[in-house]
mmCIF file of C-alpha atoms in Angstrom:
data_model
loop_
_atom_site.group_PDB
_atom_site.id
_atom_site.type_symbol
_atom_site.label_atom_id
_atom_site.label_comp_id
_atom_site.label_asym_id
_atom_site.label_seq_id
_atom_site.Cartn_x
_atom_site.Cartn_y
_atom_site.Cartn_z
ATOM 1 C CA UNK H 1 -186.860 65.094 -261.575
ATOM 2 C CA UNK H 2 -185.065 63.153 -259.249
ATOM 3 C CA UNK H 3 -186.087 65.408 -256.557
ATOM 4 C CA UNK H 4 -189.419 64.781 -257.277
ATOM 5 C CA UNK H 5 -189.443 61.158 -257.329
ATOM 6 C CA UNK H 6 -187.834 61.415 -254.206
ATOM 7 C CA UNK H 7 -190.906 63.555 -252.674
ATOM 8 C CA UNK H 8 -193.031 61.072 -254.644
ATOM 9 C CA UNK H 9 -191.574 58.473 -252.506
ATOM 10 C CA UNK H 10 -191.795 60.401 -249.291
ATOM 11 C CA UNK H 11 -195.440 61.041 -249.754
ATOM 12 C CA UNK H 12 -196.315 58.100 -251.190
ATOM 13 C CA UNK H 13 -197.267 59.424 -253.987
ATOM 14 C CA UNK H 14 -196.380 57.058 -256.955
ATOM 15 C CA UNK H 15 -197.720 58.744 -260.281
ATOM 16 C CA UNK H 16 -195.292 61.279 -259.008
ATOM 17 C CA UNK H 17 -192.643 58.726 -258.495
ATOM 18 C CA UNK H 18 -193.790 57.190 -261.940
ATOM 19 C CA UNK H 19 -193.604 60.393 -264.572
ATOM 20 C CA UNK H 20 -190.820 61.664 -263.058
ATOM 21 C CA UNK H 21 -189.117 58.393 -263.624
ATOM 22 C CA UNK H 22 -190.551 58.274 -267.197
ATOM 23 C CA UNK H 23 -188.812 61.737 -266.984
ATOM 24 C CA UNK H 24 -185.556 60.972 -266.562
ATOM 25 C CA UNK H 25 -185.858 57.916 -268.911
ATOM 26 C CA UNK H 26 -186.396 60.719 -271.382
ATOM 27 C CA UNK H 27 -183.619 62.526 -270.694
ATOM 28 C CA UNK H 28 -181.185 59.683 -270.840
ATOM 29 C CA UNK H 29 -182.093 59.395 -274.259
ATOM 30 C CA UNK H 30 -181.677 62.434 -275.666
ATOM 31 C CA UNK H 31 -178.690 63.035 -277.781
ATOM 32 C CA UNK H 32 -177.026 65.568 -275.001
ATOM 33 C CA UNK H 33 -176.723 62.941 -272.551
ATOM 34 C CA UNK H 34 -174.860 60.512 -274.654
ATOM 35 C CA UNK H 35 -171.618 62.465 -274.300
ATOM 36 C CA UNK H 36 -169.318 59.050 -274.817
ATOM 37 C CA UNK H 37 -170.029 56.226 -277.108
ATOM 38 C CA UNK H 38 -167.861 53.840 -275.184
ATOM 39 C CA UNK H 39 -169.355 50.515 -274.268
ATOM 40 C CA UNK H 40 -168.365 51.302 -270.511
ATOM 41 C CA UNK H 41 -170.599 54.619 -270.596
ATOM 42 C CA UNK H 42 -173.371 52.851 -272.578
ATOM 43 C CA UNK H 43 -173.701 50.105 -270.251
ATOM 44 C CA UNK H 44 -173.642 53.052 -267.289
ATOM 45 C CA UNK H 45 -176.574 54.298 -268.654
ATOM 46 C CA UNK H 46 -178.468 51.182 -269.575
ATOM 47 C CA UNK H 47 -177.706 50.644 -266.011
ATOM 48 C CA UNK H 48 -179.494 53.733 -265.075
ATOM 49 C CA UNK H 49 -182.602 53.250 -267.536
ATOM 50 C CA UNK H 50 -182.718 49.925 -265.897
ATOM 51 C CA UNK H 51 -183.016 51.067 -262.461
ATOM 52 C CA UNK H 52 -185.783 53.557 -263.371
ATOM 53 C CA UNK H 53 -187.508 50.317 -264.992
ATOM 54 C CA UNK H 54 -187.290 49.390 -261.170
ATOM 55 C CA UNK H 55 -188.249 52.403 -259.967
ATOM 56 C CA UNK H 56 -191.440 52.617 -262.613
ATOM 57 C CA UNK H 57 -192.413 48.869 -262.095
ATOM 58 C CA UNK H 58 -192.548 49.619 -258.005
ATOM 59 C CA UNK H 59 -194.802 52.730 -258.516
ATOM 60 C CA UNK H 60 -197.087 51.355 -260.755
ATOM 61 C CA UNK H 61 -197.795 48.340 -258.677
ATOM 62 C CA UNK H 62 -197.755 50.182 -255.710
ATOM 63 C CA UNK H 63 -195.251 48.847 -254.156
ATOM 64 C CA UNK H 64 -193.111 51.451 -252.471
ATOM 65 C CA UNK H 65 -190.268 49.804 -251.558
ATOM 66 C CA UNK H 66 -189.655 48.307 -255.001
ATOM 67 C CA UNK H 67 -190.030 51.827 -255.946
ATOM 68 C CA UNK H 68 -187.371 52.983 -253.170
ATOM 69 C CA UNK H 69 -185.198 50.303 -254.284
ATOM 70 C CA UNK H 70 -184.775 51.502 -257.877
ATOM 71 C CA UNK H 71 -184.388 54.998 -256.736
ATOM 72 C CA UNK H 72 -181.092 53.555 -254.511
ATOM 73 C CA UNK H 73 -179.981 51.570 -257.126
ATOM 74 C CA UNK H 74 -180.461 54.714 -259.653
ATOM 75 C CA UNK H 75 -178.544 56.932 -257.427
ATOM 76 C CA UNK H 76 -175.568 54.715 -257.524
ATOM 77 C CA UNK H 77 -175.721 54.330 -260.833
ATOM 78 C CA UNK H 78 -175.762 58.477 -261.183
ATOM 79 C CA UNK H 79 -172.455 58.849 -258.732
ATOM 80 C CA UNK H 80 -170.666 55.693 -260.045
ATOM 81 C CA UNK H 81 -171.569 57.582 -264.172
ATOM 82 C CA UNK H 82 -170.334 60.847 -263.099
ATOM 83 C CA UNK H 83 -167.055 59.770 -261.332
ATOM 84 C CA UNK H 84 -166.575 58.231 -264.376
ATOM 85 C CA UNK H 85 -167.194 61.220 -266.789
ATOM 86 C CA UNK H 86 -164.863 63.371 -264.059
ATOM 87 C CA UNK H 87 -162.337 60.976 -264.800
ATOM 88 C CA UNK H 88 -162.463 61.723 -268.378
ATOM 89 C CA UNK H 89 -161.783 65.110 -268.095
#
C-alpha cells in the first residue's frame, strides 16, 4: 500500500494516494499490528495514523504536496516504529 501511494503521488493520482492511505489506516488497526501495548508503541502508531490523516487530507484537497508531506512524515514514523520493535527483540 505504501508503494502505491507512492505511485499515487508520482502520477498525481490522489484517489490512489487516498485508499491506499485509508489502507494502511486499516491495517494499523487490526489486532496483528498492535504487537505492544506500551504507551511508547501506542503513541508510534497514533503517530503513524496521524500522518496518513496528512497524507488523506492532502489528496482529497488536491493538494499534492500536503499529500507528499504526510507520506515523509509517515515514513519516519514506519523506520523510527520498527527500530523500536528491533530493539525489543
Amino acid at each position: 500500500l505504501a508503494k502505491d501511494m507512492l505511485e499515487g503521488l508520482t502520477t498525481n493520482n490522489m484517489d490512489k494516494v487516498s485508499q491506499s492511505a485509508q489502507g494502511l489506516n486499516a491495517l494499523s488497526l487490526e489486532s496483528a499490528w498492535n504487537v505492544y501495548t506500551t504507551e511508547e508503541y501506542l503513541d508510534m502508531s497514533e503517530d503513524f495514523r496521524h500522518s496518513l490523516s496528512m497524507v488523506r487530507n492532502g489528496a482529497k484537497s488536491g493538494n499534492v504536496d500536503r499529500a507528499t508531506l504526510g507520506y515523509i512524515n509517515m515514513t519516519v514514523q514506519c523506520v523510527e516504529c520498527h527500530r523500536f520493535l528491533k530493539s525489543k527483540q
